[in-house]
PDB file of C-alpha atoms in Angstrom:
ATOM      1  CA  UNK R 104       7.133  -9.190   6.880  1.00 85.00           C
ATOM      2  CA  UNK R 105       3.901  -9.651   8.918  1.00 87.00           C
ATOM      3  CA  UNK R 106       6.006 -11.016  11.498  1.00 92.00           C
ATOM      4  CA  UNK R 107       8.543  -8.719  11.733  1.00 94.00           C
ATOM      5  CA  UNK R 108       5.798  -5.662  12.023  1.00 95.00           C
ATOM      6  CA  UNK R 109       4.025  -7.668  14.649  1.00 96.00           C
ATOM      7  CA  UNK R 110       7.100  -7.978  16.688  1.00 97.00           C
ATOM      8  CA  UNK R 111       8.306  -4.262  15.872  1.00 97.00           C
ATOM      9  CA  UNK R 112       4.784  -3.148  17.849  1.00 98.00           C
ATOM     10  CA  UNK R 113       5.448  -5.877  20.283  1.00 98.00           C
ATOM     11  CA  UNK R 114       8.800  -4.358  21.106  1.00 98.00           C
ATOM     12  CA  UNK R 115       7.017  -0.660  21.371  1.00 98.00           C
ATOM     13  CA  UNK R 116       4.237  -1.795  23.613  1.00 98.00           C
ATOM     14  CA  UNK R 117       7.526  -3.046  25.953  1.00 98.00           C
ATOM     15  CA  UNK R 118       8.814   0.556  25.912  1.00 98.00           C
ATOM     16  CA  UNK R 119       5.900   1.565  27.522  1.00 98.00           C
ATOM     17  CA  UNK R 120       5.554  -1.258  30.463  1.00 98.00           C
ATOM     18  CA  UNK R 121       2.993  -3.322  28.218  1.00 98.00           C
ATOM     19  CA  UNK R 122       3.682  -6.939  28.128  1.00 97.00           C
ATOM     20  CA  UNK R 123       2.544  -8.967  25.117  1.00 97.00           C
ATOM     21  CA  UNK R 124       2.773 -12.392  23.145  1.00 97.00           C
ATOM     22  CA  UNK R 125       2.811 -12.994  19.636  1.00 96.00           C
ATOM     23  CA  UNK R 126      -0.423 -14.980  17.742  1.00 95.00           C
ATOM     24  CA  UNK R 127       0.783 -16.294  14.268  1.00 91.00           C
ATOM     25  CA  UNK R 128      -2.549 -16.547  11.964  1.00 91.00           C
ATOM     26  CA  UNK R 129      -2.628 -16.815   8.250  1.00 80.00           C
ATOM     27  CA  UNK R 130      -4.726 -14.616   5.702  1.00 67.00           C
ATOM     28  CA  UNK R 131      -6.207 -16.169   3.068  1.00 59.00           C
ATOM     29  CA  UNK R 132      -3.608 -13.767   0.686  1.00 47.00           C
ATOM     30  CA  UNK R 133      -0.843 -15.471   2.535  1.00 47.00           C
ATOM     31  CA  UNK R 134      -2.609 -19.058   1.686  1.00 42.00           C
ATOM     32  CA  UNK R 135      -3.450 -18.519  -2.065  1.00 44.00           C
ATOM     33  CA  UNK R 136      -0.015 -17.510  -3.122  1.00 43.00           C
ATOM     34  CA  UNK R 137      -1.383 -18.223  -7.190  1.00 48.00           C
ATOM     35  CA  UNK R 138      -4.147 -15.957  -7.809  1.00 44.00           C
ATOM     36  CA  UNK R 139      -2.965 -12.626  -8.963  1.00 45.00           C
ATOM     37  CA  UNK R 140      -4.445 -10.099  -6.163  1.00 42.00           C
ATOM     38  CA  UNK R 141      -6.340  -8.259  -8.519  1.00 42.00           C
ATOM     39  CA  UNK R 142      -8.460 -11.593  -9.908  1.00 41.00           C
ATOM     40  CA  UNK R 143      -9.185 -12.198  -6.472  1.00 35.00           C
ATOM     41  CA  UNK R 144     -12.220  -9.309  -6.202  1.00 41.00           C
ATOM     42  CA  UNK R 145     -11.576  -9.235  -2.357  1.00 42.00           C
ATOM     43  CA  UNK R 146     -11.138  -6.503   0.274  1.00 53.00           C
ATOM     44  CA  UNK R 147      -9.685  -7.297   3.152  1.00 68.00           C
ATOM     45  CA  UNK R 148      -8.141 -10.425   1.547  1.00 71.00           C
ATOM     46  CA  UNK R 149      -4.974  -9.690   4.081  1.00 74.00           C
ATOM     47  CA  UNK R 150      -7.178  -8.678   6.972  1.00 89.00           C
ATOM     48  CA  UNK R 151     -10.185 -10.751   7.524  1.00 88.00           C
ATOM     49  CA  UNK R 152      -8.666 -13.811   9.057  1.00 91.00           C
ATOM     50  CA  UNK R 153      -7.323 -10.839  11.930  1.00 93.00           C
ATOM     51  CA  UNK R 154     -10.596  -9.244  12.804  1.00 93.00           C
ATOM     52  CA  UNK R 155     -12.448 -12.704  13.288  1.00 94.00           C
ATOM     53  CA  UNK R 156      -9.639 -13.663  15.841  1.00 94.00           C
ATOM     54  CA  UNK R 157     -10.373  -9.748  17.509  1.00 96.00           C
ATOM     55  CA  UNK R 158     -13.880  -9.819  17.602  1.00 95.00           C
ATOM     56  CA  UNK R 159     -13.895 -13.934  18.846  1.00 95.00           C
ATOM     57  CA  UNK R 160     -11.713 -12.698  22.002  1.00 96.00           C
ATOM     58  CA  UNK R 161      -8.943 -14.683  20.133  1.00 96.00           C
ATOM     59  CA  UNK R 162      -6.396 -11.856  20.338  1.00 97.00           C
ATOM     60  CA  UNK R 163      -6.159  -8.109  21.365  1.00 98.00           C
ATOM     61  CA  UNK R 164      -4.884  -6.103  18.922  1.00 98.00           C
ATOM     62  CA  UNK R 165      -4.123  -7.065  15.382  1.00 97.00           C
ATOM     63  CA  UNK R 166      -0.574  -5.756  13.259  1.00 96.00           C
ATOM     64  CA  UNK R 167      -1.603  -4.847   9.695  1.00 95.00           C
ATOM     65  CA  UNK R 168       0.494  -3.031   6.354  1.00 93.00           C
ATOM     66  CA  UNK R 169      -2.204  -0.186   6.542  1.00 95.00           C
ATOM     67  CA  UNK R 170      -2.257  -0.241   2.545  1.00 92.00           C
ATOM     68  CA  UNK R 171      -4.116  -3.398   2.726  1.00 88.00           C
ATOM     69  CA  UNK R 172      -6.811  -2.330   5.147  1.00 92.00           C
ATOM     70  CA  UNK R 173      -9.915  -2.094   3.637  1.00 89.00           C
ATOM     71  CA  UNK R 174     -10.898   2.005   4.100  1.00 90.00           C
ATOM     72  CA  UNK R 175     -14.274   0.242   6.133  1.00 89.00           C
ATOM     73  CA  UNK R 176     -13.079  -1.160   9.002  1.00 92.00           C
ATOM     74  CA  UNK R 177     -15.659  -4.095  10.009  1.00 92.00           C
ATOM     75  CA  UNK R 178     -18.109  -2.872  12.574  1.00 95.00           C
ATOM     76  CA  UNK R 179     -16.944  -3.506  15.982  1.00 96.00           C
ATOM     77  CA  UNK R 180     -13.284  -2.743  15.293  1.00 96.00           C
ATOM     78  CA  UNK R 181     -11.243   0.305  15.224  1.00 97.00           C
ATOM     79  CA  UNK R 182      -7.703   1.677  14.608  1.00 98.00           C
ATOM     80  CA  UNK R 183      -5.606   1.834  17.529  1.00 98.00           C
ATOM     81  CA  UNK R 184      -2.390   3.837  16.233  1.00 98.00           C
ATOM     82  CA  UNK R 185      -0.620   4.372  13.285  1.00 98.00           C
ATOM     83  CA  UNK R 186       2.778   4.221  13.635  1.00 98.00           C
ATOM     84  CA  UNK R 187       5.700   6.329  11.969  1.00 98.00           C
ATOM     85  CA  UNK R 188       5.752   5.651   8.241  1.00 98.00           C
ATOM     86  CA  UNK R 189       8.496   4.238   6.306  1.00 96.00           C
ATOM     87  CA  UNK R 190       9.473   5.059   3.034  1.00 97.00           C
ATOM     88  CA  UNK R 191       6.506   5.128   1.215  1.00 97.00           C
ATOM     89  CA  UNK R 192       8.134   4.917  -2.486  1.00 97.00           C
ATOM     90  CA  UNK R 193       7.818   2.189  -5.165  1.00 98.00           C
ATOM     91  CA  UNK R 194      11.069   0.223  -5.794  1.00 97.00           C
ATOM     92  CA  UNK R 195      12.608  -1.759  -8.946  1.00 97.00           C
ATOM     93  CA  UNK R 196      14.754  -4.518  -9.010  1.00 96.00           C
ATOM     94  CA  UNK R 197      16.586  -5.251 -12.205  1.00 96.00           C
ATOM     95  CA  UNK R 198      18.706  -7.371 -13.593  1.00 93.00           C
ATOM     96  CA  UNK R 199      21.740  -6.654 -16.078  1.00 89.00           C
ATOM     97  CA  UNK R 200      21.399  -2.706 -17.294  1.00 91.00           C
ATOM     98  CA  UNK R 201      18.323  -0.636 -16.637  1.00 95.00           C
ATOM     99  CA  UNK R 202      19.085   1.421 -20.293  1.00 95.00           C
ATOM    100  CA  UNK R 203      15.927   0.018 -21.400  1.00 96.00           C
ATOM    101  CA  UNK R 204      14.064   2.219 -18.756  1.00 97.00           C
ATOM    102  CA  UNK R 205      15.270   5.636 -20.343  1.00 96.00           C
ATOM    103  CA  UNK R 206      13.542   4.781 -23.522  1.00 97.00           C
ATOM    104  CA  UNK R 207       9.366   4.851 -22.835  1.00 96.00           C
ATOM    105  CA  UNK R 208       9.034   2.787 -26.129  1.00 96.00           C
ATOM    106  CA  UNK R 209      11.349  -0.641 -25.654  1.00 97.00           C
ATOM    107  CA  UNK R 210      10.243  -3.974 -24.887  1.00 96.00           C
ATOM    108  CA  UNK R 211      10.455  -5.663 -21.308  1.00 97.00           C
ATOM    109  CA  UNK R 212       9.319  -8.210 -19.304  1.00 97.00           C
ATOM    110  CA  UNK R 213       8.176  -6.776 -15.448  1.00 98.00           C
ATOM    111  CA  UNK R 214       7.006  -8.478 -13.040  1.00 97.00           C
ATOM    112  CA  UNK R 215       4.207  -7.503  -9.952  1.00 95.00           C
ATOM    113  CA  UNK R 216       0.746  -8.724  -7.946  1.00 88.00           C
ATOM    114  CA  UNK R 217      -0.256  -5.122  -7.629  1.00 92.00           C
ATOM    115  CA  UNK R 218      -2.914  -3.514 -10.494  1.00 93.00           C
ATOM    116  CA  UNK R 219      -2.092  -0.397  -9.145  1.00 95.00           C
ATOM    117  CA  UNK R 220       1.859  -0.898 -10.024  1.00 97.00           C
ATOM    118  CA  UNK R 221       0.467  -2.319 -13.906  1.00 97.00           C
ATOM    119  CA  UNK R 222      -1.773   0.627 -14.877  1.00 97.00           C
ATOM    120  CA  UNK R 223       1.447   3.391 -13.670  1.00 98.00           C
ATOM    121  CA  UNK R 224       4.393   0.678 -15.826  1.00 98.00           C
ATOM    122  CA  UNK R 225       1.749   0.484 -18.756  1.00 98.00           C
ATOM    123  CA  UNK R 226       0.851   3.780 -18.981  1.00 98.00           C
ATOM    124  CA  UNK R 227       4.681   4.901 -18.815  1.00 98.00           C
ATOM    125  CA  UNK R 228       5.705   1.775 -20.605  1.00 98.00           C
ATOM    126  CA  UNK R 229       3.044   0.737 -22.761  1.00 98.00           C
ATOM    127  CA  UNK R 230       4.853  -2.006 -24.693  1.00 98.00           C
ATOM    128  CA  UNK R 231       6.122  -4.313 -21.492  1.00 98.00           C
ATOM    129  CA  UNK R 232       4.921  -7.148 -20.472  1.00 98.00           C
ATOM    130  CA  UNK R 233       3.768  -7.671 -16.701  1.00 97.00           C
ATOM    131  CA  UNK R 234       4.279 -11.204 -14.999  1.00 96.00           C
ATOM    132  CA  UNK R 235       2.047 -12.066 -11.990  1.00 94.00           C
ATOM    133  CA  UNK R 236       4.631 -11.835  -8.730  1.00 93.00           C
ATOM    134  CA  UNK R 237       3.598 -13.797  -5.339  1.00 84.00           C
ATOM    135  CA  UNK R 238       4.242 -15.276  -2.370  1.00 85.00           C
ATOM    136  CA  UNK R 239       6.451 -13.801   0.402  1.00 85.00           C
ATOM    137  CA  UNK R 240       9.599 -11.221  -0.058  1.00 87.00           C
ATOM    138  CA  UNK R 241      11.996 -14.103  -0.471  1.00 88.00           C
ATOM    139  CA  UNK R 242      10.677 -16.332  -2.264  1.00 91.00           C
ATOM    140  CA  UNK R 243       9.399 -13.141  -4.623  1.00 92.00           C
ATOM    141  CA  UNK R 244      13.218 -12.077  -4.429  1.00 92.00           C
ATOM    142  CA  UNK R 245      14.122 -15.423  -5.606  1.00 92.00           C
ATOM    143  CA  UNK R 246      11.079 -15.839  -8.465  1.00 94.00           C
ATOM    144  CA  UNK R 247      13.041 -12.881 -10.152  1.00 93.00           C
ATOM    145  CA  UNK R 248      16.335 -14.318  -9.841  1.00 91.00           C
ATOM    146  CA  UNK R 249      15.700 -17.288 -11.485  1.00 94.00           C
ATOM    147  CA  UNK R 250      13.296 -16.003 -13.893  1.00 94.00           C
ATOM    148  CA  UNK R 251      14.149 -14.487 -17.350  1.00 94.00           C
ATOM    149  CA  UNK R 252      12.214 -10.872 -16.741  1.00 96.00           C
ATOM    150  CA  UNK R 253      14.247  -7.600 -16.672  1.00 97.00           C
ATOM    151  CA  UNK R 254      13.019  -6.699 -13.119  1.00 96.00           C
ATOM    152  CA  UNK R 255      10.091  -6.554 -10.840  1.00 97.00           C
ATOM    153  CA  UNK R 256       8.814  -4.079  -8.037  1.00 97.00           C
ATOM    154  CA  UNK R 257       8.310  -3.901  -4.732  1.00 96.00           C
ATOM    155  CA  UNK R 258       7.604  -1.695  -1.902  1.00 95.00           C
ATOM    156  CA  UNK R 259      10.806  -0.025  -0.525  1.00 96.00           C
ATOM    157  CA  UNK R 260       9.446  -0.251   2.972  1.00 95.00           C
ATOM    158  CA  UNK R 261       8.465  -3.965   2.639  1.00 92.00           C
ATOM    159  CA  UNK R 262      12.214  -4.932   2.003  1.00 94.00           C
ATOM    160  CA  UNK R 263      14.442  -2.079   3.711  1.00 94.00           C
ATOM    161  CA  UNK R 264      12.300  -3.300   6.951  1.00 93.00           C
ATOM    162  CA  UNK R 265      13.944  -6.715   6.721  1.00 91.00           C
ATOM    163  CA  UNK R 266      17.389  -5.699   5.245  1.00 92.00           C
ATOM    164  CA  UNK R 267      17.218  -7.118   2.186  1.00 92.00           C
ATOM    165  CA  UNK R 268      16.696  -4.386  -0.658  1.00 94.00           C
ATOM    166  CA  UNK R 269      18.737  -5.577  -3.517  1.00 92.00           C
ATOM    167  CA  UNK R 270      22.268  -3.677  -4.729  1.00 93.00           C
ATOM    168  CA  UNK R 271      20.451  -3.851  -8.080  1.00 94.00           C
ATOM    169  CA  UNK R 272      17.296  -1.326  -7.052  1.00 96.00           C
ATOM    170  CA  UNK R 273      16.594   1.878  -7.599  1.00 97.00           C
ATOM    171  CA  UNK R 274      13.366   4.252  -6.169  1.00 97.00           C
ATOM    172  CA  UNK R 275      10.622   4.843  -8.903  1.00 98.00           C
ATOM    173  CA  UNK R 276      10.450   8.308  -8.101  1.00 96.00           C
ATOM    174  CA  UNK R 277       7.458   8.968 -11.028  1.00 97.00           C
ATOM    175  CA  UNK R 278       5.186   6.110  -9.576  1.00 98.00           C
ATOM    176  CA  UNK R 279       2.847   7.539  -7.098  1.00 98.00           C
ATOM    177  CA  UNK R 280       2.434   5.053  -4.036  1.00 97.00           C
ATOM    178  CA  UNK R 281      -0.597   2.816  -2.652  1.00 95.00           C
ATOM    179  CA  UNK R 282      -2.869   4.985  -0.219  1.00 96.00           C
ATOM    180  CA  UNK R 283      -1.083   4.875   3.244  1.00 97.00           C
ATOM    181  CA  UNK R 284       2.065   2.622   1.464  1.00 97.00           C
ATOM    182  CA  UNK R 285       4.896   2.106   3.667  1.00 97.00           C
ATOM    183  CA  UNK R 286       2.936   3.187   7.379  1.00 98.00           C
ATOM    184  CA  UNK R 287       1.971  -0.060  10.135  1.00 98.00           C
ATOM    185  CA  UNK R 288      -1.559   0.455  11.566  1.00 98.00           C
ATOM    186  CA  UNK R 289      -2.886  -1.520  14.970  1.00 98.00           C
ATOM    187  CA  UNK R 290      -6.564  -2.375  15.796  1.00 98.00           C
ATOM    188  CA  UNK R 291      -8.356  -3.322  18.618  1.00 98.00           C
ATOM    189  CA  UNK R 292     -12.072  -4.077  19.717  1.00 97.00           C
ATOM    190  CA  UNK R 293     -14.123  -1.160  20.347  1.00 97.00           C
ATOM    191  CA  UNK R 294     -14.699  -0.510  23.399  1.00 97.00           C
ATOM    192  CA  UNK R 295     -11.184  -2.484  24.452  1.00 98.00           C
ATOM    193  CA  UNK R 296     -10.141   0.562  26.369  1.00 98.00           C
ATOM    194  CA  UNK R 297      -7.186  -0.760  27.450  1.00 98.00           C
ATOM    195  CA  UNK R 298      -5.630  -1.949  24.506  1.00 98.00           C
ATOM    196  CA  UNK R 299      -6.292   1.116  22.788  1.00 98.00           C
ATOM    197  CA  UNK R 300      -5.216   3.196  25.378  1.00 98.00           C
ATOM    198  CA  UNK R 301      -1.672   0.952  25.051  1.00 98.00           C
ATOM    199  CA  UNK R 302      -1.088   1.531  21.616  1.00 98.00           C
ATOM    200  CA  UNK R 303      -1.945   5.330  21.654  1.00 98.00           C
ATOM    201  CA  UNK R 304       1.187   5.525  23.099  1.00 98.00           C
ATOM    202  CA  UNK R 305       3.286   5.055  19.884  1.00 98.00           C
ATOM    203  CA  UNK R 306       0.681   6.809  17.653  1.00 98.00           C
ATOM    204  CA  UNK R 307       1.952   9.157  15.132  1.00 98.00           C
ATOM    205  CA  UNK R 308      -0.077  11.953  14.275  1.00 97.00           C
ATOM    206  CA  UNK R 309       1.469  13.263  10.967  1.00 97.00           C
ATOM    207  CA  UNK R 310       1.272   9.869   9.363  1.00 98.00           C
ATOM    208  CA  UNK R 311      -2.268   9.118  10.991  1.00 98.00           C
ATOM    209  CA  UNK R 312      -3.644  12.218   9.448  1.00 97.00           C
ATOM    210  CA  UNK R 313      -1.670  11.979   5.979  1.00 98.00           C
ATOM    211  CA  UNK R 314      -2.789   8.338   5.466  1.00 98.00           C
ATOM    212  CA  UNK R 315      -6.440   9.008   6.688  1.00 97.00           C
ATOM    213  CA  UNK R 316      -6.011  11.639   3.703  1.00 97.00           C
ATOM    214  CA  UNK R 317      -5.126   8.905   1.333  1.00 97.00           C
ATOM    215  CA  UNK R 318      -7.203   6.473   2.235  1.00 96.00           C
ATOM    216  CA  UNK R 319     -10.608   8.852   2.483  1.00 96.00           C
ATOM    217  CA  UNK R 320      -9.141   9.128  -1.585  1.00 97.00           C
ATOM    218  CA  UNK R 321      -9.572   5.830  -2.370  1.00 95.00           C
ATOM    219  CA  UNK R 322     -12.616   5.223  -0.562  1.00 94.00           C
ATOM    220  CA  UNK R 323     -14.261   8.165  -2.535  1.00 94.00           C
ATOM    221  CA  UNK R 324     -13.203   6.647  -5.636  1.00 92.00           C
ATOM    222  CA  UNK R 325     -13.965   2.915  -5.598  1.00 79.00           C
ATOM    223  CA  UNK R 326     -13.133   2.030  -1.682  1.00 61.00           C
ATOM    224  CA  UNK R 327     -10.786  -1.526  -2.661  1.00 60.00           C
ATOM    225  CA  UNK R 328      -7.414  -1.866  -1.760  1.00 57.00           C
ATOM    226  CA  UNK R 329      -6.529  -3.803  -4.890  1.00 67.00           C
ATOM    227  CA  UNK R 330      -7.647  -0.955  -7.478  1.00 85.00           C
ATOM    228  CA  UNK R 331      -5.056   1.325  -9.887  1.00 94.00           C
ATOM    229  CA  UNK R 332      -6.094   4.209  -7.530  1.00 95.00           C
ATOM    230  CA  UNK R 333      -2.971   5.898  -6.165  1.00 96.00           C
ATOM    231  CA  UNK R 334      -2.638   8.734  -3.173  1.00 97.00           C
ATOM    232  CA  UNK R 335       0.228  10.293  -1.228  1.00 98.00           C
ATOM    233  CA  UNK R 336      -0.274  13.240   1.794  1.00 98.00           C
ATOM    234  CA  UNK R 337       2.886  14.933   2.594  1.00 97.00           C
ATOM    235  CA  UNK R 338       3.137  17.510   5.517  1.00 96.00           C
ATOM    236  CA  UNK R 339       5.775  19.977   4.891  1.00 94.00           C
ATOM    237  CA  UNK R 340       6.176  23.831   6.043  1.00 91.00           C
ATOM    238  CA  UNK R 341       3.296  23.122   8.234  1.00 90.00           C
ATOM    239  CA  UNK R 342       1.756  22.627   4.284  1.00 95.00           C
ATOM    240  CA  UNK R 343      -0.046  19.214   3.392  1.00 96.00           C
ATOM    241  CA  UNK R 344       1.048  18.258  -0.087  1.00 97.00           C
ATOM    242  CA  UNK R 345      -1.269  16.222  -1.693  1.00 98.00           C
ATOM    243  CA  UNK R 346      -1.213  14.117  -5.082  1.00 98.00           C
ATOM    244  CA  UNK R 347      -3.308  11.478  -6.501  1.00 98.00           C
ATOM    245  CA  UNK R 348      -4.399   9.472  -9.036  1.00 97.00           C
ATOM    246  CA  UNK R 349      -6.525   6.852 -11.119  1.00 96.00           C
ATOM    247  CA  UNK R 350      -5.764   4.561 -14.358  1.00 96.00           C
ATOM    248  CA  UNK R 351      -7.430   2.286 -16.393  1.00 95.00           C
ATOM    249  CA  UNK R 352      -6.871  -0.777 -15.542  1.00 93.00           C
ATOM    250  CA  UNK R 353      -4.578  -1.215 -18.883  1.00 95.00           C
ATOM    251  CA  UNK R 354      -2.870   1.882 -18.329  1.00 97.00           C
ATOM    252  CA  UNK R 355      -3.906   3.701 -20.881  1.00 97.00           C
ATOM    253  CA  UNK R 356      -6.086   6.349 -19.148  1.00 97.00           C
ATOM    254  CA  UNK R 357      -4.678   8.275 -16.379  1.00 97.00           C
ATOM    255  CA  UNK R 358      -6.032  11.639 -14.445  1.00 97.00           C
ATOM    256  CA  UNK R 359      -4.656  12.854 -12.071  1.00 97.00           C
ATOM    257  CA  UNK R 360      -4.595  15.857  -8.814  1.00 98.00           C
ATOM    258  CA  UNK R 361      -2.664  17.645  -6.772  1.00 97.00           C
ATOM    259  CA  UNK R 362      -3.414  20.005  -3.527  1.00 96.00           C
ATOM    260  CA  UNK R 363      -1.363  22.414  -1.488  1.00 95.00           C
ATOM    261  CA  UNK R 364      -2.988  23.458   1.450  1.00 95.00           C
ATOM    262  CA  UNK R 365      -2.260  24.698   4.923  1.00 95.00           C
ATOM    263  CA  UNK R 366      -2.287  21.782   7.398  1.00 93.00           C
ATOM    264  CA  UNK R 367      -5.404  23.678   9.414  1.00 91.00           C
ATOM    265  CA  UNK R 368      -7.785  23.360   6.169  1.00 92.00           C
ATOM    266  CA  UNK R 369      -7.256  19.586   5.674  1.00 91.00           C
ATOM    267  CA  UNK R 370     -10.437  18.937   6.116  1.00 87.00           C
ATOM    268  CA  UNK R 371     -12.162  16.521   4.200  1.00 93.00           C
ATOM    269  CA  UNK R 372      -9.073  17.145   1.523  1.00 96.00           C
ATOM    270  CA  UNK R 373      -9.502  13.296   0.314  1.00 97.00           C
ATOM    271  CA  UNK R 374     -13.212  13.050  -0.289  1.00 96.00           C
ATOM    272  CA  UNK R 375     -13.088  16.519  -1.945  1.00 96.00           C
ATOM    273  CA  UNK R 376     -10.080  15.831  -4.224  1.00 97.00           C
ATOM    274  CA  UNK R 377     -11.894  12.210  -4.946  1.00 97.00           C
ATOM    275  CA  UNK R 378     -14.948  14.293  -6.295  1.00 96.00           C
ATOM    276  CA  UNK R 379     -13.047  16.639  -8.174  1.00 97.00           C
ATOM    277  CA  UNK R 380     -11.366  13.781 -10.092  1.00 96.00           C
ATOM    278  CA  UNK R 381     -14.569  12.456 -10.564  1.00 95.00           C
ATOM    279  CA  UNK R 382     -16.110  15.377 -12.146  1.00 95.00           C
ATOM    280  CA  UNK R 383     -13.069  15.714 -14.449  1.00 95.00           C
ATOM    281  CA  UNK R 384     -13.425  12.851 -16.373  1.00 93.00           C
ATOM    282  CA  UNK R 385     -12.231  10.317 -13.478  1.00 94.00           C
ATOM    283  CA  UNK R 386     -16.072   9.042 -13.463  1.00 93.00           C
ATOM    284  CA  UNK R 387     -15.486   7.153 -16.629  1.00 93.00           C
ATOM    285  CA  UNK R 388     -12.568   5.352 -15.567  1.00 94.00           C
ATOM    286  CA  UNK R 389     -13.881   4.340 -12.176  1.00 91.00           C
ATOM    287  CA  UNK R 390     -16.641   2.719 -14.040  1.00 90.00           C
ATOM    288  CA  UNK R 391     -14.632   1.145 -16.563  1.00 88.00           C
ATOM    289  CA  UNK R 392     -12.659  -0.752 -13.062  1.00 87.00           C
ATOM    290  CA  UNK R 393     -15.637  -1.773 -11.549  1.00 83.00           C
ATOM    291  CA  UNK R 394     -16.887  -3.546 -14.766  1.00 80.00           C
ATOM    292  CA  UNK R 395     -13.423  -5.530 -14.997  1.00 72.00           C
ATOM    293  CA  UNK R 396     -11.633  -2.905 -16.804  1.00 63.00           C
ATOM    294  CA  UNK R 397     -13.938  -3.088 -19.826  1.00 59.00           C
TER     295      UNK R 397
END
């Protein structure tokens, strides 16, 4: 996946007269393939091993899945573009029948790395089971295959990207996404004029302001990437539709928000709908995820 993104921008910089060459360098999520995501406690866990190679010279710009940027960029280093985002919706592969899924009270074995995807199955399916899920989309694709759990999820984007989203699938429609799910971001060195200046060129606007949206939510709230903290910004009608939410690491407490607003008053829409949360009860819960879910 983090190949085929970094080509996709490759292949965009070409359309506008910018030659490039591809730097392969591993994360330390791509090297600890174990550890669920959530034990692991660390932001930018996907992004670190990127920004030492930017601000050592190493490379020029770095290709990230904007989800797993942590919402503080590391000094010296900002974002470049965004580009057009994907589908930004949660996805479920099964196996056999999904009949089990109509009834909120059966038994079920699901597997997924994310906490955020746990607390939303839990708290809609409180008696499953959750399996850790790793490693890259095929070998994930092939864990479930040979495994004896009903299904697992993944992102939509993630797999539609690479052409291999499953007969057997269907969109969780009810499951609220990661903050900026499904949209490709770039970075550069500040003060790289150049470089920035190249990948302005296939900036999107609507998904850079909708994802800043989402991710100035989950900063507000708690700030990590691996956190049961969902967000989505929609523009519509010249409207920005806004939903969000926060669980309990378990699942079993849940609050969520949602804003309609015209797309001139957005603002400072994510902090403010963070706060509001906050005050309603969210406060608690936040707490309760930064002491381990206790």
């Amino acid at each position: 996946m983090a190949v085929w993104q970094a080509v996709h921008v490759q292949k965009l910089l070409a359309e506008h007269g910018f030659e490039s060459e591809l730097v392969h360098i591993k994360s330390e999520g791509d090297i600890d393939l174990q550890t669920p995501l959530y034990e692991m406690g660390v932001q930018g866990i996907f992004t670190r091993s990127l920004d030492i190679a930017l601000l050592n010279d190493t490379i020029d710009i770095a290709v990230h899945s904007m989800k797993d940027v942590p919402t503080q960029l590391p000094k010296g280093i900002v974002q470049a573009a965004v580009l057009k985002r994907a589908s930004f919706k949660d996805l479920f592969m099964y196996k056999g029948n999904i009949d089990f899924l109509n009834d909120l009270n059966s038994a079920a074995t699901i597997a997924t790395s994310s906490i955020r995807r746990k607390a939303q199955w839990l708290n809609r399916y409180p008696n499953h089971i959750i399996e850790n899920l790793r490693g890259n989309v095929n070998t994930r694709l092939k864990k479930v295959a040979d495994s004896n759990w009903n299904g697992a999820i993944f992102a939509a984007a993630g797999l539609e990207r690479i052409e291999l989203r499953p007969e057997q699938s269907i969109e969780l429609d009810w499951m609220l996404p990661a903050p900026a799910q499904g949209a490709i971001t770039v970075a550069c060195k500040e003060g790289d004029d150049f470089s920035f200046g190249a990948c302005q060129k296939f900036n999107d606007a609507d998904t850079a302001l909708s994802t800043k949206i989402e991710r100035d939510f989950l900063r507000a709230l708690l700030g990590g990437c691996s956190t049961p903290i969902s967000a989505l910004a929609e523009i519509k009608n010249n409207e920005l539709i806004f939903k969000g939410n926060i669980l309990s690491v378990d699942g079993k407490d849940k609050l969520a928000i949602e804003k309609r607003i015209s797309i001139k008053d957005t603002g400072n829409l994510g902090t403010d709908a963070a706060r509001e949360l906050l005050n309603n009860g969210g406060q608690k819960i936040a707490d309760s995820i930064r002491n381990g879910g206790k």
